[in-house]
Short mmCIF file of C-alpha atoms in Angstrom, two decimals:
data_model
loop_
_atom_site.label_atom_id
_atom_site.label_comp_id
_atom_site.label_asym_id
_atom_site.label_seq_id
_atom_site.Cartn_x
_atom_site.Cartn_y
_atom_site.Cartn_z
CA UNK D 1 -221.79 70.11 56.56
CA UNK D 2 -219.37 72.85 54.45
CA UNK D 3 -217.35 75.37 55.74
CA UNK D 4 -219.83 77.46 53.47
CA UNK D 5 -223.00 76.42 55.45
CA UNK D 6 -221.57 76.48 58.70
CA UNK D 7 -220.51 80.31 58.12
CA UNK D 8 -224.18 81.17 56.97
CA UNK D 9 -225.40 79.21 59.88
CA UNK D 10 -223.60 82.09 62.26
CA UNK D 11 -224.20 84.84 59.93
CA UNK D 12 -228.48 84.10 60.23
CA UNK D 13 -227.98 83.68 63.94
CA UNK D 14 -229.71 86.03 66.13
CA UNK D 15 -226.21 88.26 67.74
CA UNK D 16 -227.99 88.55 71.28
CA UNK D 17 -229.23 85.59 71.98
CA UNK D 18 -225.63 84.15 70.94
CA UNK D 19 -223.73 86.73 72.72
CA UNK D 20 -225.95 85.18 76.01
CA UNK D 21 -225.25 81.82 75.05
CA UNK D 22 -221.44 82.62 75.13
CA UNK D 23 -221.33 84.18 78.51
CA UNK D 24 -224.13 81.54 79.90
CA UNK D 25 -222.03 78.62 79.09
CA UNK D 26 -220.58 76.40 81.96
CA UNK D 27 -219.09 72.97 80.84
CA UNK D 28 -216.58 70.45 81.38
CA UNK D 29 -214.48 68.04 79.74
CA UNK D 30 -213.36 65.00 81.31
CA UNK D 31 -210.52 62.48 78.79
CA UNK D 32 -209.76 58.85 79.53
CA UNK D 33 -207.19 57.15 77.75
CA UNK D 34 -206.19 53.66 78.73
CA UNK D 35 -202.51 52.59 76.51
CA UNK D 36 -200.95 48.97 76.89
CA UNK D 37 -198.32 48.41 74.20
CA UNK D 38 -195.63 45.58 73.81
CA UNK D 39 -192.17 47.27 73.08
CA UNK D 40 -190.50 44.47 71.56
CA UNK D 41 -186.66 44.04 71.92
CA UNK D 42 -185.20 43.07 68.46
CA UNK D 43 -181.84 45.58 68.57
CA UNK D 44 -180.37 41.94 68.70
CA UNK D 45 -181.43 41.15 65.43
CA UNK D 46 -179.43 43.88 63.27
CA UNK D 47 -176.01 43.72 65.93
CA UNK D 48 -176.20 40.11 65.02
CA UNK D 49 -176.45 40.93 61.17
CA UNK D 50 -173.64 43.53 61.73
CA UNK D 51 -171.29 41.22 63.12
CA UNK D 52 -171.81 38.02 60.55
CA UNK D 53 -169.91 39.11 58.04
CA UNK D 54 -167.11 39.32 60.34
CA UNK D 55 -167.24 36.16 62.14
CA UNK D 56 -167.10 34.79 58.03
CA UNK D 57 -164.07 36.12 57.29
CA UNK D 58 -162.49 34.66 60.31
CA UNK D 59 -163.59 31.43 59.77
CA UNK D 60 -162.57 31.68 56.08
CA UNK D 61 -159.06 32.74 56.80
CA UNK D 62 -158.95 30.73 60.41
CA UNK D 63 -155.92 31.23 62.86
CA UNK D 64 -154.11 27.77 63.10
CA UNK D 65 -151.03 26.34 63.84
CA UNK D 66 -148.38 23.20 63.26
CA UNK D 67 -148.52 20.41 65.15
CA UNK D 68 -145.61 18.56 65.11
CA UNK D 69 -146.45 14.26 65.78
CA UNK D 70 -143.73 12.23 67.09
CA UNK D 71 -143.72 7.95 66.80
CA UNK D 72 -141.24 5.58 67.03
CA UNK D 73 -142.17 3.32 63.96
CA UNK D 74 -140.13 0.54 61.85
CA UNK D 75 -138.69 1.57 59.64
CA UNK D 76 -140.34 0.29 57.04
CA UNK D 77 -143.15 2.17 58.29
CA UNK D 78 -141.35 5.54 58.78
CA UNK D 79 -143.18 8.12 55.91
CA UNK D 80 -139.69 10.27 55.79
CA UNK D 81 -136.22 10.49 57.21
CA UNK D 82 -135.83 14.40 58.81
CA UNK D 83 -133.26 15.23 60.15
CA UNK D 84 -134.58 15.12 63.87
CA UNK D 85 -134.72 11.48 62.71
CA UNK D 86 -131.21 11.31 62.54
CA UNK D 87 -130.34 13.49 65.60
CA UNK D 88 -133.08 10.82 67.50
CA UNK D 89 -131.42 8.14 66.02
CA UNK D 90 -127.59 9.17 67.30
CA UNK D 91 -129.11 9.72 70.46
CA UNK D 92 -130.87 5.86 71.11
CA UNK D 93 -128.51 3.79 69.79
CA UNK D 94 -130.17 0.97 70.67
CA UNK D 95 -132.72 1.45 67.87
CA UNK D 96 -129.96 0.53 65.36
CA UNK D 97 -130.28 -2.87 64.01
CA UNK D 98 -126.73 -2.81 61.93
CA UNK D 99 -123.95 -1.34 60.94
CA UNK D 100 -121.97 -1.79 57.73
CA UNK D 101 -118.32 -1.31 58.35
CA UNK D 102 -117.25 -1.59 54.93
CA UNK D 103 -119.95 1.49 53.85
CA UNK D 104 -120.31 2.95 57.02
CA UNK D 105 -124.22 2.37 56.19
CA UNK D 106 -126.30 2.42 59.60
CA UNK D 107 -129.74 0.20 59.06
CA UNK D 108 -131.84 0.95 62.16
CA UNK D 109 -135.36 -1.28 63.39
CA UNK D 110 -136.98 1.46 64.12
CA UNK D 111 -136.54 5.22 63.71
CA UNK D 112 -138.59 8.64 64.88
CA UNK D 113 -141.49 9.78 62.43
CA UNK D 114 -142.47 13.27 62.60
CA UNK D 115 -146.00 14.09 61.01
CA UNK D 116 -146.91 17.90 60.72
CA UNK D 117 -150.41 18.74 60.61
CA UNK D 118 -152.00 22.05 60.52
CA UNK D 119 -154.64 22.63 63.74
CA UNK D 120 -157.43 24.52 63.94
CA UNK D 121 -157.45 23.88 67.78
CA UNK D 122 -156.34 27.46 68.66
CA UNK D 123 -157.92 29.88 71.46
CA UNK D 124 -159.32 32.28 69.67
CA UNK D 125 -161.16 29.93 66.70
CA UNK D 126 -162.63 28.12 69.66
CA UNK D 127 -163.85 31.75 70.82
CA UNK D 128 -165.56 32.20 67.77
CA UNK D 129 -167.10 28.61 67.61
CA UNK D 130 -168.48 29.49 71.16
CA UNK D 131 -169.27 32.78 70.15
CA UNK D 132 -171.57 31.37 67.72
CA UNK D 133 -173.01 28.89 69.95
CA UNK D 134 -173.91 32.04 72.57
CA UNK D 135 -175.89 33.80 69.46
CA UNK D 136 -177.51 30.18 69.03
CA UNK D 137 -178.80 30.25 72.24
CA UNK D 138 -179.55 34.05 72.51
CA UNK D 139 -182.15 33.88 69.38
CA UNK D 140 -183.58 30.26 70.73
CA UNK D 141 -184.44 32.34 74.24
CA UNK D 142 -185.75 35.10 72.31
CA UNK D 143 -187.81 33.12 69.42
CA UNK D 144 -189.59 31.21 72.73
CA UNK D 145 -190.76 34.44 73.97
CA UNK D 146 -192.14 35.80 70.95
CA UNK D 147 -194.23 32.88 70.49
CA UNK D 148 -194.98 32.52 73.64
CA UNK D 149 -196.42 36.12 73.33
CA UNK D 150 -197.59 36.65 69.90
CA UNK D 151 -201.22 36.47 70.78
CA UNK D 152 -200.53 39.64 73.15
CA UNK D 153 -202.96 42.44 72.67
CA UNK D 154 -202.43 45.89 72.37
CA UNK D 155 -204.55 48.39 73.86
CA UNK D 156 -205.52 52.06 73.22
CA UNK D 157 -208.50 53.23 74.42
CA UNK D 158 -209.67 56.78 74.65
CA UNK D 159 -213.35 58.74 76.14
CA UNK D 160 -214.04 61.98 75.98
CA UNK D 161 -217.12 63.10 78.62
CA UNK D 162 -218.06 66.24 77.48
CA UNK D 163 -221.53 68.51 79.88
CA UNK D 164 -222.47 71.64 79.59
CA UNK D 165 -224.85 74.41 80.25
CA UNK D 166 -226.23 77.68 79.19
CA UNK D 167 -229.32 79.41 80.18
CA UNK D 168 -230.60 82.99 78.64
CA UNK D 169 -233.20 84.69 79.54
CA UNK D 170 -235.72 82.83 77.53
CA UNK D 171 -234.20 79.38 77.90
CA UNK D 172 -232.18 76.95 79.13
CA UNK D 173 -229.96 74.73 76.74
CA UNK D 174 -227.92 71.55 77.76
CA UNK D 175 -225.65 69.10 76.24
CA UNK D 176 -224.07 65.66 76.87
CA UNK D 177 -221.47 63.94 74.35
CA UNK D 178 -219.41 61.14 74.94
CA UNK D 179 -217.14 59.81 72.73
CA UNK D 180 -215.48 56.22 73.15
CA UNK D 181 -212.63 55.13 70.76
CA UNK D 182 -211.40 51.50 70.82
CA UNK D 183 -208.83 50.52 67.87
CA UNK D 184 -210.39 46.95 66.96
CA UNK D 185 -207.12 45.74 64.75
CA UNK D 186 -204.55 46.40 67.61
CA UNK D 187 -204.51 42.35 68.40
CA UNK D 188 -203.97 41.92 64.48
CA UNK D 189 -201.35 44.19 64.18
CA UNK D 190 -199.48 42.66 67.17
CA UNK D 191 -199.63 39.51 65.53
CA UNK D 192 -198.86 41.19 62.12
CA UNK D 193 -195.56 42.14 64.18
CA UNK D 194 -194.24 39.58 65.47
CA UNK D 195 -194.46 37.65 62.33
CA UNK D 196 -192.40 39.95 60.67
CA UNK D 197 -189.94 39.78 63.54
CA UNK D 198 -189.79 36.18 63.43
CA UNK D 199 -189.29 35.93 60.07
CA UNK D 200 -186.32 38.41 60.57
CA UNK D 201 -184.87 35.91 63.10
CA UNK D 202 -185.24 32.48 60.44
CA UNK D 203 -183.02 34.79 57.62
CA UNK D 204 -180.56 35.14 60.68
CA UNK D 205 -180.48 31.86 61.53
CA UNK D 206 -179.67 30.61 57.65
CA UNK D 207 -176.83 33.06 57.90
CA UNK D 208 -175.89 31.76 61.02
CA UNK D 209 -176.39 27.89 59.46
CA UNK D 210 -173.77 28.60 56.90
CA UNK D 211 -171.48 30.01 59.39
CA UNK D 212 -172.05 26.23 61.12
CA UNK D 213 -171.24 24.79 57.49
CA UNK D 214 -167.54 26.06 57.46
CA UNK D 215 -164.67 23.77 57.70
CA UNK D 216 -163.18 25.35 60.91
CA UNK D 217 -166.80 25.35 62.74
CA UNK D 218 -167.05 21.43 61.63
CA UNK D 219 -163.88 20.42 63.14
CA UNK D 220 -163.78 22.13 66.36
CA UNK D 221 -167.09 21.00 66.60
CA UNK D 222 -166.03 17.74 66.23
CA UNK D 223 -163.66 17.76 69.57
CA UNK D 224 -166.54 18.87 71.29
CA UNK D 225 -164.72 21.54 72.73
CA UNK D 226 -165.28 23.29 76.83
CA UNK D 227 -166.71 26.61 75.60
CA UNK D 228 -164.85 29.85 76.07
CA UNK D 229 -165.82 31.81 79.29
CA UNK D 230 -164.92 34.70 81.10
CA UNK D 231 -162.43 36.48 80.96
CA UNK D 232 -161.50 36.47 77.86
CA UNK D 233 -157.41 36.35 77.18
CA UNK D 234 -157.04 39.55 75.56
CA UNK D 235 -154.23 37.59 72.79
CA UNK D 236 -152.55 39.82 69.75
CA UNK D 237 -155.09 38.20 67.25
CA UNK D 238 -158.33 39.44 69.54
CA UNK D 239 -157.05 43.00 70.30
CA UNK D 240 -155.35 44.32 67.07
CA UNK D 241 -157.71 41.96 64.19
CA UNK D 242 -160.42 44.14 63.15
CA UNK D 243 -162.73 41.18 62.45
CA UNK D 244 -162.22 40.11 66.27
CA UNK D 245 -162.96 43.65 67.44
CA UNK D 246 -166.04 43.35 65.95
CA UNK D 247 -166.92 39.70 67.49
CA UNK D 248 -165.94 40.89 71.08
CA UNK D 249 -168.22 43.84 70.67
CA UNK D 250 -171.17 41.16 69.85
CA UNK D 251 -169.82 39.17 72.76
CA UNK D 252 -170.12 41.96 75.09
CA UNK D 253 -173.58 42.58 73.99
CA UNK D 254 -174.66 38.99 74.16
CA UNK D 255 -173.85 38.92 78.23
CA UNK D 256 -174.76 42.24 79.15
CA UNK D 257 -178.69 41.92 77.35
CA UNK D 258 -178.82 37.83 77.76
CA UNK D 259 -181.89 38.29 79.41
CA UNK D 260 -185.41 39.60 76.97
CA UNK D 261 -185.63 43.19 77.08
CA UNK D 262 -188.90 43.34 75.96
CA UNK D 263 -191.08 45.36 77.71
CA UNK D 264 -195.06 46.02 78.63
CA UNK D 265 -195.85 49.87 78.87
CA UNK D 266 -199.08 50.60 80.60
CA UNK D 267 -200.35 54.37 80.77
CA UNK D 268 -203.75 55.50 82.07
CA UNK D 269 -205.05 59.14 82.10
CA UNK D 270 -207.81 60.75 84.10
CA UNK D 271 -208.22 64.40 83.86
CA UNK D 272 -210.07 67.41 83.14
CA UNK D 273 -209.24 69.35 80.55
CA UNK D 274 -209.25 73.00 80.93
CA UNK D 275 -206.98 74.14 77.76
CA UNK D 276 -207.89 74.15 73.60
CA UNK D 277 -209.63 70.67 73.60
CA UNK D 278 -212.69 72.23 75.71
CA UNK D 279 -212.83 75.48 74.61
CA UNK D 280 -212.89 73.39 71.07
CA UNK D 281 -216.02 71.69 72.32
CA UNK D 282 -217.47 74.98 73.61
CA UNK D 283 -217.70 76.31 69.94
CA UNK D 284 -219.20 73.22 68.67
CA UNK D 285 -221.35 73.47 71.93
CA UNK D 286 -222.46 76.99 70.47
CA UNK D 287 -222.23 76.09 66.56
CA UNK D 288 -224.89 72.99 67.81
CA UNK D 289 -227.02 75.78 69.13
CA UNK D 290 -227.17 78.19 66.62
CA UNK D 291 -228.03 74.82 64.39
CA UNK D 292 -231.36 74.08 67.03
CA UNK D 293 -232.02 77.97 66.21
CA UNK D 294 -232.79 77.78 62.69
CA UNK D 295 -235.78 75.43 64.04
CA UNK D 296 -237.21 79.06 64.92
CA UNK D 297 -239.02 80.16 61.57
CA UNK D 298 -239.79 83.28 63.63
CA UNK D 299 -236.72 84.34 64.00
CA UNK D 300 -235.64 87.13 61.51
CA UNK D 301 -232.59 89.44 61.72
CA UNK D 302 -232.01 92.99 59.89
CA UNK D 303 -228.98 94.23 57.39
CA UNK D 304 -227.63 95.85 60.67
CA UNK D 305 -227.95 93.08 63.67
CA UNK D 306 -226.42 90.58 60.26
CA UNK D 307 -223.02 93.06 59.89
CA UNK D 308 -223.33 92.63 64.05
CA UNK D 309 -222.88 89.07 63.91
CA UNK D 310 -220.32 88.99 61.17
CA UNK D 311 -217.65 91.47 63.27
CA UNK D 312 -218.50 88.99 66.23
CA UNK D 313 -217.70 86.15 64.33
CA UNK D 314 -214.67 88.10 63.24
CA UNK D 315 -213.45 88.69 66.14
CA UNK D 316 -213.83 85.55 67.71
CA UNK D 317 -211.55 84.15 64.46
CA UNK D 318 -208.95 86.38 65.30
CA UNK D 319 -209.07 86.42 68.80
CA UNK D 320 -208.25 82.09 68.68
CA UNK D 321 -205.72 82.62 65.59
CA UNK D 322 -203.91 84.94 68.20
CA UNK D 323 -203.73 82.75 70.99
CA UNK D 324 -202.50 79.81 69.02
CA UNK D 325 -199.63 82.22 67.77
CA UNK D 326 -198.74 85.20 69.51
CA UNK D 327 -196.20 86.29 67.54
CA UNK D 328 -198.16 87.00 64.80
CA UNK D 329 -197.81 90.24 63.13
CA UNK D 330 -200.77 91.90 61.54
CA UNK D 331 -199.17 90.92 57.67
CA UNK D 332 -199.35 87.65 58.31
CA UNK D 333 -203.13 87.52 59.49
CA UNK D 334 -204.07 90.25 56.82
CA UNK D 335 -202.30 87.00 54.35
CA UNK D 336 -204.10 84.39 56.17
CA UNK D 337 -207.69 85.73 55.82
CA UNK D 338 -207.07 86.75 52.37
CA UNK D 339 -205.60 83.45 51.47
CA UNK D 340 -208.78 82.05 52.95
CA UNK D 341 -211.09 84.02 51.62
CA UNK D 342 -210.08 83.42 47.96
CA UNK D 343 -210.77 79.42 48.35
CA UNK D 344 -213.98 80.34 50.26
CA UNK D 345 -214.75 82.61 47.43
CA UNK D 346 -213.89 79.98 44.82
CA UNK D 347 -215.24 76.95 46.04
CA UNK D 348 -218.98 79.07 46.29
CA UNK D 349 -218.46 80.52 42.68
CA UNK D 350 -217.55 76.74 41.75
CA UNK D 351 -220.90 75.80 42.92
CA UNK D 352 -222.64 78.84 41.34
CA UNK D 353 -221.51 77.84 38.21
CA UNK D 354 -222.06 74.24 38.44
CA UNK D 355 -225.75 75.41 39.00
CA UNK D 356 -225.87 77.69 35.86
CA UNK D 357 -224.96 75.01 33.93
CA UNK D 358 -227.30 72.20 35.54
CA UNK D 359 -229.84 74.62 34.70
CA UNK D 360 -228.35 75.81 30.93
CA UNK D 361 -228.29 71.55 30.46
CA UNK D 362 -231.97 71.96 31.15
CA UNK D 363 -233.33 74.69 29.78
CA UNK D 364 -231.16 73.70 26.08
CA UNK D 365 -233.15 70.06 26.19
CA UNK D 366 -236.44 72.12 26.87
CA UNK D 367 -236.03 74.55 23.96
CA UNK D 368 -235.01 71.29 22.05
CA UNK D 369 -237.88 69.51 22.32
CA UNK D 370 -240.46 72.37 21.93
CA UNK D 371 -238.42 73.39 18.77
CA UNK D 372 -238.84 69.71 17.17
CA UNK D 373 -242.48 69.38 18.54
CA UNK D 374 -243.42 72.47 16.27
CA UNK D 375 -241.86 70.91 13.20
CA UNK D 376 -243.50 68.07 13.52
#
């Protein structure tokens, strides 16, 4: 139904009987709403992404150290003479095999050999390594309960119970209307959800592959290393390195939300409504009324009781515009109605001349054929 007939549906009312109905009416409104929703916990997922690019350029300029080897080889096994050979040498004389007295040449049977190797065996790369173990972990514990869950339904239900009565003189007039909403896809879109999430969580877990891949990761690895745990030695490297600052910050997270956040929020509702919702109904209560009216053929109203209903349908316009804003001033609802009144206007002027012309279209192929029948 337009806004067009609904307007000429009031204006052919009869302004008694309606003003009758109005006071006469006694209803209620009673809403239901049943809400169960799964609020996911996937924060995780971006402070993991966050951090990555950090923990990379750790292990791609790693801390590390020398390690200095010492063996007592022959010395036809000895790699290179240091000076620390020597100094070992003067020290354990007993090592030296002979002596040349003519030269002064010293031939030993076996001397010190000092290898130096760089080590990746350092605190804080073996924080990282377990660092990246923890987020390992983390997203293994959190994938589970997805799955675990992804056939979770949603729920959001809602009824609206809506009786009332009016009586006038001549009759009495009742209504019942319930309304029952129950979104069918919510089950769907859970799923549709935790897809998404989980396909989040397999791009993390390539990223956090080729972390795995480096060369630091592989040889720590290789040791197989006690893990880092609490409390963490607060070293230069970890305090003042911004990359590290950014790790510990994961870290921290990683403990203090180890265990799923995710949560199930239930919310039920069971009230009635006494505010714009009913008296909402209570016009469509009225506007169904004045509909069962126009069943009356008898029912016939003068130029004078019609100008009646309009300023009552006025003022009941203005009297709702007013209490949804108070602050109104009379400008802006002069504007308002105007502003409405020129799309009413138009949209029934719109349909006048679409008639016209349905009828011109008509009228054109009527001429046309009489015209051609009388030449023939």
């Amino acid at each position: 139904m337009s806004d067009l007939e609904i307007i000429d549906i009031y204006e052919n009312a009869n302004k008694e009987n309606s003003k009758k109905f109005v006071e006469g009416v006694d209803s209620s409104l009673r809403i239901q709403q049943e809400t169960k929703k799964e609020i996911k916990d996937i924060e995780w997922i971006e402070k993991m992404e966050e951090t990555i690019p950090y923990i990379d350029n750790i292990l791609r300029s790693p801390n590390r150290f020398i390690v200095n080897e010492e063996e007592i080889v022959k010395i036809e096994l000895a790699r290179k003479i240091t000076v620390d050979s020597i100094k070992h040498l003067s020290k354990n004389t007993n090592l030296i095999q002979s002596i040349n007295k003519k030269t002064g040449d010293v031939r030993p049977s076996k001397i010190l050999n000092i290898n130096k190797e760089e080590s990746y065996d350092t605190y804080e790369n073996k924080l990282i390594y377990t660092l990246i173990q923890n987020m390992k972990l983390f997203i293994d514990r959190r994938k589970k309960t997805l799955e675990e869950n992804i056939n979770k339904e949603n729920k959001n239900d809602k009824q609206l119970d809506y009786k009332a009565l009016s009586e006038t003189d001549s009759e009495k007039v009742e209504i019942n209307v319930s309304l029952i909403s129950s979104l069918n896809d919510q089950k769907q879109n859970s799923q549709e959800e935790t897809k998404e999430i989980l396909e989040k969580i397999e791009e993390l877990e390539q990223k956090i592959l080729d972390l795995s891949s480096s060369e630091v990761y592989k040889v720590i690895d290789k040791k197989h290393i006690t893990l880092i745990r609490e409390p963490i030695k607060k070293t230069n490297v970890i305090l003042k390195n911004v990359n590290f600052q950014y790790a510990m910050k994961l870290w921290n997270y990683l403990r203090d939300n180890f265990e799923d956040q995710t949560k199930d929020i239930e919310e039920k509702q069971d009230y009635m409504e006494q505010g714009e919702k009913k008296k909402l109904f209570d016009e469509t209560f009225m506007l169904q009324y004045l509909i069962l009216k126009t069943l009356d053929q008898d029912e016939a109203e003068t130029e004078g009781t019609r100008q009646e209903i309009k300023e009552t349908i006025l003022e009941q316009m203005v009297n709702n515009l007013v209490d949804m804003d108070t602050d109104m001033t009379q400008e802006e609802l002069n504007s308002l109605i105007a502003n409405k009144y020129e799309v009413i206007k138009y949209k029934k002027m719109e349909a006048i001349k679409e008639i016209q012309k349905i009828f011109k279209d008509h009228i054109e192929k009527y001429l046309n054929k009489i015209e051609k029948e009388e030449l023939s």
